[in-house]
Amino acid sequence: MVRAPRVRFGPSPTGLLHLGGLRTALYNYLFARKHRGAFVLRVEDTDQARVVPGAAEDIEDLLDWAGIPPDESPRRGGPFGPYQQSHRLELYQSASAELLERGAAYRCFCTPQRLELLKKEALRSQQTPRYDNRCRHLTPAEVDEKLSQGLDWVIRFRLEKGVEPFRDLVYGWNKHEVADVEGDPVILKGDGFPTYHLANVVDDHHMGISHVLRGTEWLTSTSKHLLLYKAFGWDPPQFGHLPLLLNRDGAKLSKRQGDISLGRFARDGYLPEALLDIITNCGSGFAEKQMGRTLEELILQFEIGRITTHSALLDLEKLPEFNRIHLARHIEHVGLRQKLIRELQLLVEHVYGGQQVDREVLEKEYVERVLLLRKGHISFLKNLVSSDYSYLWVRPSVSREQLQTISAEADEIGTLVLGLMTKPGAVLSVEELNKELRSLQEQTRETKYSSVMKVLRLALSGQQHGPSVAEMMVTLGPKEVCGRIRKALSG
Ligand code: GLU
């Protein structure tokens, strides 16, 4: 039987989760769901100096918000926990002890001053700084001597030459002869914490990770990881590196992290589906470029073999358009609509406070009608409380004089509409009202259809632009339409 895949997202809790991180998490999630495997969240907090308090919790909250919750995580637990590297220190310590024993690693006693000097010398001769592997050659007796002197030490991994090529799921055959360009890397620091490379390999092994899907910045480290697997005698997982996510112009995503943090998008009224859609739309992994995919569609259509090595160019200016599509879908969905109704009620109360027409505008049926009729026209819920739509919540103040400057027949138009609205059995669909308004215009003597509409639009909304008059009438309902027309004509 083929084992179900296990993938992981391993963010360092050093700041806000942004779009690049979300994309890595999403591709892992899609792969896990598609192949009925498990998606693990592992918090990589081994660099304690850079850990931001609360960031790990924030990351998990945002994955939940985005609709791509992990199956196993610090909060949820799971059979391979703990899921925070700082809680797994013993594992890394015994793993490095094992490498020491096998002669694949060694204690290094070089002082920070010596390492600093090496760095300076290299820079002076315009070479890339690297450790000169001096402590590799210490004899056991020399090591014992230094230990008995109580000198500080770290553990370094012996980088062997002759790495084997590996086949990356995205980049194809690959290898980096790391020993030619790097000194032996530290795997266990003086404070007992592992470095990324050791923790990563030890955890992926012990957590049964079958596929490592991560950012392309780790591609060149993979040969080093494979050397570690070999030293431990473990089978490595498969690797797939995801190309960078860049701005439309090819520049790195905003320098100010806050600008692309998920929390910011959530606060600005973006739906998570819009974000998932845009970051997969600009990238690869799908047969077709298509807008408006749901998460279910993303899972169904995702194919790891279709991820290309091109950077994904993100055009954030298109994000409102993605949101418009997904907002319309939420409005259509009966269950999701209820949540939007509650949100809009709160927004109206917040923005228009005591000035509403009356409490009726907060009624569920009314708010729901507004949403259904404006579906596809708005990108954000908050658009509906902007000044363009204030007429939905507060009565406009319009004078008869204003109406008469548009048409001398304003009174007649108003009277006709009042008749139409109070006609017994009047049907109130937008299509039927449109027809009724056309025939109503024929009864005015000299006002053009467009001017009839202008008069009505102004009387009903105080605006010169906006949704069709028929839609406004349907939204407001006969009683409110009549009230507004009477008020304007008497004012
Ligand atoms: N902690 C690493 C990062 O934040 C994870 C790299 C990996 O997935 O191996 O990029």
Coordinates of C-alpha atoms and ligand atoms in Angstrom, one line a residue:
M1 CA 0.0 0.0 0.0
V2 CA 1.3 3.5 -0.8
R3 CA 1.7 5.6 2.3
A4 CA -0.4 8.7 2.4
P5 CA 1.9 11.8 1.9
R6 CA 2.8 14.0 4.8
V7 CA 3.8 17.6 4.1
R8 CA 4.7 20.4 6.4
F9 CA 4.8 24.2 6.6
G10 CA 7.7 25.3 8.7
P11 CA 7.5 29.1 9.3
S12 CA 9.8 30.9 11.7
P13 CA 7.7 32.9 14.1
T14 CA 9.7 36.1 13.4
G15 CA 7.0 38.3 12.2
L16 CA 3.7 38.6 10.4
L17 CA 2.5 35.9 8.0
H18 CA 2.5 37.4 4.5
L19 CA 1.4 36.4 1.1
G20 CA 4.7 34.5 0.3
G21 CA 4.2 32.4 3.4
L22 CA 0.6 31.9 2.7
R23 CA 1.4 30.6 -0.8
T24 CA 3.9 28.0 0.6
A25 CA 1.4 26.9 3.1
L26 CA -1.3 26.7 0.5
Y27 CA 0.6 24.6 -2.0
N28 CA 1.4 22.2 0.9
Y29 CA -2.3 22.1 1.9
L30 CA -3.4 21.5 -1.7
F31 CA -1.0 18.7 -2.1
A32 CA -2.1 17.1 1.2
R33 CA -5.8 17.4 0.4
K34 CA -5.4 16.2 -3.2
H35 CA -3.5 13.1 -2.1
R36 CA -5.5 12.5 1.1
G37 CA -2.4 13.1 3.2
A38 CA -1.6 15.2 6.3
F39 CA -0.7 18.9 6.4
V40 CA 1.5 19.7 9.4
L41 CA 2.3 23.1 10.9
R42 CA 5.7 23.1 12.5
V43 CA 6.9 26.2 14.2
E44 CA 10.6 26.7 13.6
D45 CA 11.7 28.8 16.5
T46 CA 15.3 27.7 16.9
D47 CA 16.6 31.2 16.5
Q48 CA 15.4 32.5 19.8
A49 CA 16.8 36.0 19.4
R50 CA 14.5 36.5 16.4
V51 CA 11.3 35.0 17.8
V52 CA 8.5 37.5 18.1
P53 CA 6.1 36.8 21.0
G54 CA 2.6 35.8 19.7
A55 CA 3.8 35.3 16.1
A56 CA 3.3 31.5 16.2
E57 CA -0.2 31.8 17.5
D58 CA -0.9 34.5 14.9
I59 CA 0.3 32.2 12.1
E60 CA -2.0 29.4 13.1
D61 CA -4.9 31.8 13.5
L62 CA -4.3 33.1 10.0
L63 CA -4.1 29.6 8.5
D64 CA -7.5 28.9 10.1
W65 CA -8.9 32.2 8.8
A66 CA -7.6 31.4 5.3
G67 CA -9.5 28.1 5.4
I68 CA -6.4 26.0 5.2
P69 CA -6.1 24.7 8.7
P70 CA -3.3 22.2 9.6
D71 CA -4.1 18.7 10.6
E72 CA -1.3 18.6 13.2
S73 CA 0.1 21.7 14.8
P74 CA 1.2 23.2 18.1
R75 CA -2.4 24.0 19.0
R76 CA -4.0 20.9 17.7
G77 CA -1.3 18.5 18.7
G78 CA -0.9 15.2 16.8
P79 CA 1.0 11.9 16.9
F80 CA 4.4 13.4 16.0
G81 CA 4.5 16.4 18.4
P82 CA 5.6 18.6 19.9
Y83 CA 5.2 20.8 16.8
Q84 CA 7.4 23.6 18.1
Q85 CA 11.1 23.1 17.6
S86 CA 12.0 24.8 20.9
H87 CA 10.2 21.9 22.6
R88 CA 12.2 19.3 20.8
L89 CA 15.7 20.2 21.9
E90 CA 16.5 16.7 23.3
L91 CA 15.9 15.2 20.0
Y92 CA 18.4 17.5 18.2
Q93 CA 20.9 17.0 21.0
S94 CA 20.8 13.2 20.8
A95 CA 20.9 13.4 17.0
S96 CA 24.0 15.5 17.1
A97 CA 25.5 13.1 19.7
E98 CA 24.8 10.3 17.2
L99 CA 26.6 12.2 14.4
L100 CA 29.6 12.8 16.8
E101 CA 29.8 9.2 17.5
R102 CA 29.7 8.3 13.9
G103 CA 32.5 10.7 13.2
A104 CA 30.2 12.7 10.9
A105 CA 30.3 15.7 13.2
Y106 CA 32.8 17.3 15.5
R107 CA 33.1 19.7 18.4
C108 CA 34.4 23.1 17.4
F109 CA 36.1 25.3 20.0
C110 CA 36.8 28.3 17.8
T111 CA 36.1 31.5 19.5
P112 CA 33.8 34.2 18.1
Q113 CA 36.8 36.4 17.8
R114 CA 38.6 33.9 15.6
L115 CA 35.6 33.4 13.4
E116 CA 35.2 37.2 13.1
L117 CA 38.9 37.4 12.0
L118 CA 38.4 34.7 9.4
K119 CA 35.5 36.6 8.0
K120 CA 37.4 39.9 7.8
E121 CA 40.3 38.3 6.1
A122 CA 38.1 36.7 3.5
L123 CA 36.3 40.0 2.8
R124 CA 39.6 41.7 2.5
S125 CA 40.7 39.3 -0.2
Q126 CA 37.3 39.5 -1.8
Q127 CA 36.3 35.9 -1.0
T128 CA 33.2 34.6 0.5
P129 CA 33.7 34.1 4.2
R130 CA 33.7 30.4 5.2
Y131 CA 34.8 28.4 8.2
D132 CA 38.2 26.9 7.6
N133 CA 37.3 23.6 9.3
R134 CA 40.2 23.9 11.7
C135 CA 38.6 21.9 14.5
R136 CA 37.9 19.0 12.1
H137 CA 41.4 18.0 12.6
L138 CA 41.6 18.0 16.4
T139 CA 42.6 14.6 17.9
P140 CA 40.5 13.0 20.5
A141 CA 43.1 13.9 23.1
E142 CA 43.0 17.6 22.1
V143 CA 39.2 17.6 22.3
D144 CA 39.3 16.1 25.8
E145 CA 41.9 18.6 26.8
K146 CA 39.7 21.5 25.6
L147 CA 36.7 20.0 27.3
S148 CA 38.5 19.7 30.6
Q149 CA 39.5 23.4 30.3
G150 CA 35.8 24.1 30.2
L151 CA 36.0 25.9 26.8
D152 CA 32.8 26.7 24.9
W153 CA 32.0 24.5 21.9
V154 CA 29.5 24.0 19.2
I155 CA 29.0 21.0 17.0
R156 CA 29.8 21.1 13.3
F157 CA 28.8 18.7 10.5
R158 CA 31.5 17.4 8.2
L159 CA 30.5 18.4 4.7
E160 CA 31.8 15.5 2.5
K161 CA 32.6 16.0 -1.2
G162 CA 30.8 14.1 -3.9
V163 CA 27.1 14.9 -3.3
E164 CA 24.6 12.9 -5.2
P165 CA 22.2 14.7 -7.5
F166 CA 18.6 14.7 -6.5
R167 CA 15.5 15.2 -8.6
D168 CA 13.5 18.2 -7.4
L169 CA 9.8 18.0 -8.2
V170 CA 9.9 21.5 -9.7
Y171 CA 13.5 22.2 -10.7
G172 CA 14.4 18.7 -11.9
W173 CA 17.9 17.3 -11.4
N174 CA 20.0 19.3 -9.1
K175 CA 23.1 19.3 -6.9
H176 CA 25.3 21.7 -5.1
E177 CA 28.8 20.7 -4.2
V178 CA 28.5 22.4 -0.9
A179 CA 31.9 21.3 0.5
D180 CA 33.5 23.4 -2.3
V181 CA 31.8 26.6 -1.3
E182 CA 31.0 26.4 2.4
G183 CA 32.8 25.6 5.6
D184 CA 31.4 22.9 7.8
P185 CA 28.2 24.2 9.2
V186 CA 27.2 24.5 12.9
I187 CA 24.4 22.1 13.7
L188 CA 24.2 22.5 17.4
K189 CA 24.9 25.9 19.0
G190 CA 26.5 26.6 22.4
D191 CA 23.1 27.2 24.0
G192 CA 21.9 23.7 23.1
F193 CA 19.7 24.9 20.3
P194 CA 20.1 23.4 16.8
T195 CA 20.5 25.4 13.7
Y196 CA 17.9 25.3 11.0
H197 CA 19.7 22.6 8.9
L198 CA 19.8 20.0 11.6
A199 CA 16.4 20.7 13.1
N200 CA 14.8 20.6 9.7
V201 CA 16.3 17.2 8.8
V202 CA 15.7 15.6 12.2
D203 CA 12.1 16.8 12.3
D204 CA 11.2 15.9 8.7
H205 CA 12.5 12.4 9.5
H206 CA 10.9 12.0 12.8
M207 CA 7.6 13.5 11.7
G208 CA 7.4 11.1 8.7
I209 CA 7.4 13.9 6.2
S210 CA 7.3 12.5 2.7
H211 CA 7.4 15.7 0.6
V212 CA 9.1 18.9 1.4
L213 CA 7.5 21.8 -0.5
R214 CA 9.2 25.0 0.4
G215 CA 10.5 28.3 -1.0
T216 CA 13.2 28.2 -3.7
E217 CA 15.6 30.0 -1.4
W218 CA 16.3 26.6 0.2
L219 CA 17.1 24.8 -3.1
T220 CA 20.9 25.3 -2.7
S221 CA 20.7 24.0 0.9
T222 CA 19.1 20.7 -0.1
S223 CA 22.3 19.0 -1.0
K224 CA 23.6 19.8 2.5
H225 CA 20.4 18.3 3.9
L226 CA 20.9 15.2 1.8
L227 CA 24.4 14.8 3.2
L228 CA 22.8 14.9 6.7
Y229 CA 20.3 12.2 5.8
K230 CA 23.1 10.1 4.5
A231 CA 25.1 10.6 7.6
F232 CA 22.2 9.5 9.7
G233 CA 21.4 6.6 7.4
W234 CA 17.8 7.8 6.8
D235 CA 15.8 7.9 3.6
P236 CA 15.2 11.5 2.5
P237 CA 11.8 12.8 1.6
Q238 CA 11.2 14.2 -1.9
F239 CA 11.8 17.9 -2.4
G240 CA 9.9 20.4 -4.4
H241 CA 11.0 24.0 -4.4
L242 CA 8.5 26.8 -5.1
P243 CA 9.6 29.7 -7.2
L244 CA 9.5 33.2 -5.7
L245 CA 6.4 35.4 -5.4
L246 CA 7.3 38.8 -6.8
N247 CA 5.6 42.0 -7.6
R248 CA 4.2 42.5 -11.1
D249 CA 7.3 44.4 -12.0
G250 CA 9.6 41.6 -10.9
A251 CA 10.7 43.4 -7.7
K252 CA 10.5 41.7 -4.3
L253 CA 7.2 42.0 -2.6
S254 CA 6.7 45.1 -0.6
K255 CA 9.7 45.9 1.7
R256 CA 7.3 46.9 4.4
Q257 CA 6.1 43.5 5.6
G258 CA 2.9 45.0 7.1
D259 CA 1.7 45.9 3.6
I260 CA 1.4 42.3 2.5
S261 CA 0.6 40.7 5.8
L262 CA -2.5 38.6 5.9
G263 CA -3.8 40.4 8.9
R264 CA -3.9 43.6 6.9
F265 CA -5.8 42.1 4.1
A266 CA -8.3 40.6 6.6
R267 CA -8.8 44.0 8.3
D268 CA -9.3 45.7 4.9
G269 CA -12.2 43.4 4.1
Y270 CA -10.6 40.9 1.8
L271 CA -12.0 37.4 1.8
P272 CA -9.4 34.6 2.2
E273 CA -10.7 33.0 -1.0
A274 CA -9.7 36.1 -3.0
L275 CA -6.1 35.8 -1.6
L276 CA -5.9 32.1 -2.3
D277 CA -7.2 32.7 -5.8
I278 CA -4.8 35.5 -6.7
I279 CA -1.7 33.8 -5.4
T280 CA -2.4 30.6 -7.3
N281 CA -3.6 32.5 -10.3
C282 CA -0.4 34.4 -10.8
G283 CA 1.7 31.3 -10.1
S284 CA 1.6 27.9 -11.5
G285 CA 0.4 24.4 -10.7
F286 CA -2.7 24.5 -12.8
A287 CA -3.6 23.6 -16.4
E288 CA -5.4 26.8 -17.0
K289 CA -5.3 30.4 -15.8
Q290 CA -8.7 31.1 -14.4
M291 CA -10.2 33.6 -12.0
G292 CA -12.6 32.8 -9.2
R293 CA -11.6 29.3 -8.2
T294 CA -12.8 28.1 -4.9
L295 CA -10.6 26.1 -2.5
E296 CA -12.4 22.9 -3.6
E297 CA -11.6 23.7 -7.2
L298 CA -8.0 24.5 -6.4
I299 CA -7.6 21.1 -4.7
L300 CA -9.2 19.3 -7.6
Q301 CA -7.2 21.1 -10.3
F302 CA -3.8 21.4 -8.6
E303 CA -1.0 19.3 -10.0
I304 CA 2.5 19.6 -8.6
G305 CA 4.0 18.7 -11.9
R306 CA 2.6 21.9 -13.4
I307 CA 4.5 24.2 -11.1
T308 CA 7.0 25.9 -13.3
T309 CA 10.3 27.5 -12.3
H310 CA 9.3 31.0 -13.3
S311 CA 8.8 33.4 -10.5
A312 CA 5.1 34.1 -9.9
L313 CA 4.3 37.8 -10.6
L314 CA 1.6 39.2 -8.3
D315 CA -0.5 42.1 -9.4
L316 CA -2.1 43.3 -6.3
E317 CA -4.1 46.0 -8.1
K318 CA -6.3 43.1 -9.3
L319 CA -7.0 42.0 -5.8
P320 CA -10.3 44.0 -5.4
E321 CA -11.5 42.3 -8.6
F322 CA -10.8 38.9 -7.2
N323 CA -12.6 40.0 -4.0
R324 CA -15.6 41.1 -6.0
I325 CA -16.0 37.7 -7.5
H326 CA -15.6 35.8 -4.2
L327 CA -17.9 38.3 -2.4
A328 CA -20.6 37.6 -5.0
R329 CA -20.2 33.9 -4.3
H330 CA -20.5 34.4 -0.6
I331 CA -23.7 36.4 -1.1
E332 CA -25.2 33.7 -3.2
H333 CA -24.4 31.0 -0.6
V334 CA -27.3 31.0 1.9
G335 CA -25.1 30.1 4.8
L336 CA -22.3 32.5 4.1
R337 CA -24.8 35.2 3.3
Q338 CA -26.1 35.2 6.9
K339 CA -22.7 36.1 8.2
L340 CA -22.5 39.0 5.6
I341 CA -25.9 40.2 6.7
R342 CA -24.7 40.4 10.3
E343 CA -21.5 42.2 9.3
L344 CA -23.4 44.7 7.2
Q345 CA -25.8 45.4 10.0
L346 CA -22.9 46.2 12.3
L347 CA -21.3 48.4 9.7
V348 CA -24.4 50.3 9.2
E349 CA -24.9 50.9 12.9
H350 CA -21.3 51.9 13.2
V351 CA -21.2 54.3 10.2
Y352 CA -24.7 55.7 10.3
G353 CA -25.4 55.4 14.0
G354 CA -28.5 57.2 15.0
Q355 CA -29.2 58.8 11.6
Q356 CA -30.9 55.8 9.9
V357 CA -34.2 56.2 8.3
D358 CA -35.6 54.0 11.0
R359 CA -34.7 50.7 12.6
E360 CA -36.2 48.9 9.6
V361 CA -33.0 49.4 7.6
L362 CA -31.3 47.1 10.0
E363 CA -33.9 44.3 9.5
K364 CA -32.5 41.1 8.0
E365 CA -34.9 41.1 5.0
Y366 CA -33.9 44.6 4.0
V367 CA -30.1 44.1 4.4
E368 CA -30.4 40.8 2.6
R369 CA -32.2 42.4 -0.3
V370 CA -29.5 45.1 -0.5
L371 CA -26.8 42.4 -0.7
L372 CA -28.6 40.3 -3.3
L373 CA -29.3 43.2 -5.6
R374 CA -25.8 44.7 -5.3
K375 CA -24.1 41.3 -5.7
G376 CA -21.4 41.5 -8.4
H377 CA -21.3 45.3 -8.2
I378 CA -19.3 45.7 -5.0
S379 CA -15.8 44.5 -4.1
F380 CA -16.2 45.0 -0.4
L381 CA -19.0 45.0 2.1
K382 CA -17.8 48.4 3.3
N383 CA -18.6 49.9 -0.1
L384 CA -22.3 49.7 0.9
V385 CA -21.8 52.2 3.7
S386 CA -19.9 54.7 1.6
S387 CA -21.5 58.0 0.7
D388 CA -22.6 56.7 -2.7
Y389 CA -24.9 54.2 -0.9
S390 CA -25.9 56.4 2.0
Y391 CA -29.5 56.6 0.6
L392 CA -29.9 52.9 1.6
W393 CA -29.6 53.8 5.2
V394 CA -30.6 57.5 5.6
R395 CA -33.2 59.6 3.7
P396 CA -31.7 62.1 1.3
S397 CA -32.8 65.7 1.5
V398 CA -34.0 66.8 -1.9
S399 CA -36.1 69.8 -2.8
R400 CA -38.9 70.1 -5.3
E401 CA -37.0 72.8 -6.9
Q402 CA -34.1 70.5 -7.6
L403 CA -36.4 68.0 -9.2
Q404 CA -38.0 70.7 -11.3
T405 CA -34.7 71.9 -12.8
I406 CA -34.4 68.5 -14.3
S407 CA -38.0 68.3 -15.6
A408 CA -40.9 70.8 -15.4
E409 CA -43.0 67.7 -15.1
A410 CA -41.4 66.5 -11.8
D411 CA -44.8 66.6 -10.1
E412 CA -46.5 64.5 -12.7
I413 CA -43.7 62.0 -12.7
G414 CA -43.9 61.7 -8.9
T415 CA -47.7 61.3 -9.0
L416 CA -47.4 58.6 -11.7
V417 CA -44.8 56.7 -9.6
L418 CA -47.0 57.0 -6.5
G419 CA -49.8 55.5 -8.5
L420 CA -47.6 52.7 -9.7
M421 CA -46.4 51.9 -6.3
T422 CA -49.8 51.9 -4.7
K423 CA -51.5 49.9 -7.4
P424 CA -53.1 46.9 -5.9
G425 CA -51.1 43.7 -6.7
A426 CA -48.1 45.7 -7.9
V427 CA -45.3 43.3 -8.8
L428 CA -41.9 44.4 -7.7
S429 CA -39.2 42.7 -9.7
V430 CA -36.4 44.8 -11.3
E431 CA -37.4 43.6 -14.8
E432 CA -41.1 44.3 -14.4
L433 CA -40.4 47.7 -12.8
N434 CA -38.2 48.6 -15.8
K435 CA -41.0 47.9 -18.1
E436 CA -43.5 49.9 -16.0
L437 CA -41.1 52.8 -15.9
R438 CA -40.8 52.8 -19.7
S439 CA -44.6 52.9 -20.1
L440 CA -44.8 55.6 -17.4
Q441 CA -42.5 57.8 -19.4
E442 CA -44.9 57.6 -22.3
Q443 CA -47.5 59.2 -20.2
T444 CA -45.4 62.3 -19.6
R445 CA -45.8 64.9 -22.2
E446 CA -42.3 66.1 -22.9
T447 CA -39.8 64.6 -20.5
K448 CA -37.3 62.2 -22.0
Y449 CA -36.8 58.8 -20.5
S450 CA -33.4 59.6 -19.2
S451 CA -34.7 62.7 -17.5
V452 CA -37.5 60.8 -15.9
M453 CA -34.9 58.5 -14.5
K454 CA -32.8 61.5 -13.3
V455 CA -35.8 62.9 -11.4
L456 CA -36.6 59.6 -9.7
R457 CA -33.0 58.8 -8.9
L458 CA -32.5 62.2 -7.3
A459 CA -35.8 62.0 -5.3
L460 CA -35.0 58.5 -4.1
S461 CA -31.3 58.8 -3.4
G462 CA -30.2 62.4 -3.6
Q463 CA -27.6 61.1 -6.1
Q464 CA -26.9 61.5 -9.8
H465 CA -25.4 58.1 -10.3
G466 CA -25.9 54.7 -8.8
P467 CA -27.8 51.5 -9.4
S468 CA -30.7 51.5 -11.8
V469 CA -33.8 53.3 -10.6
A470 CA -35.8 50.1 -10.8
E471 CA -33.3 48.4 -8.5
M472 CA -33.4 51.3 -6.1
M473 CA -37.2 51.0 -6.0
V474 CA -37.1 47.3 -5.4
T475 CA -34.5 47.7 -2.7
L476 CA -36.3 50.5 -0.8
G477 CA -39.7 48.9 -1.2
P478 CA -43.0 50.7 -2.1
K479 CA -43.6 52.3 1.3
E480 CA -40.2 54.0 1.4
V481 CA -40.3 55.0 -2.3
C482 CA -43.7 56.7 -1.8
G483 CA -42.4 58.4 1.4
R484 CA -39.4 59.8 -0.3
I485 CA -41.2 61.0 -3.4
R486 CA -43.9 62.7 -1.3
K487 CA -41.2 64.3 0.9
A488 CA -39.2 65.6 -2.1
L489 CA -42.3 67.0 -3.8
S490 CA -43.4 68.8 -0.7
G491 CA -40.0 70.1 0.2
Ligands
GLU1 N1 11.9 27.9 8.8 C1 12.1 28.0 7.4 C2 11.5 29.3 6.8 O1 10.9 30.0 7.5 C3 11.5 26.8 6.7 C4 12.3 26.2 5.6 C5 11.8 24.9 5.2 O2 10.6 24.7 4.9 O3 12.6 24.0 5.2 O4 11.7 29.6 5.6

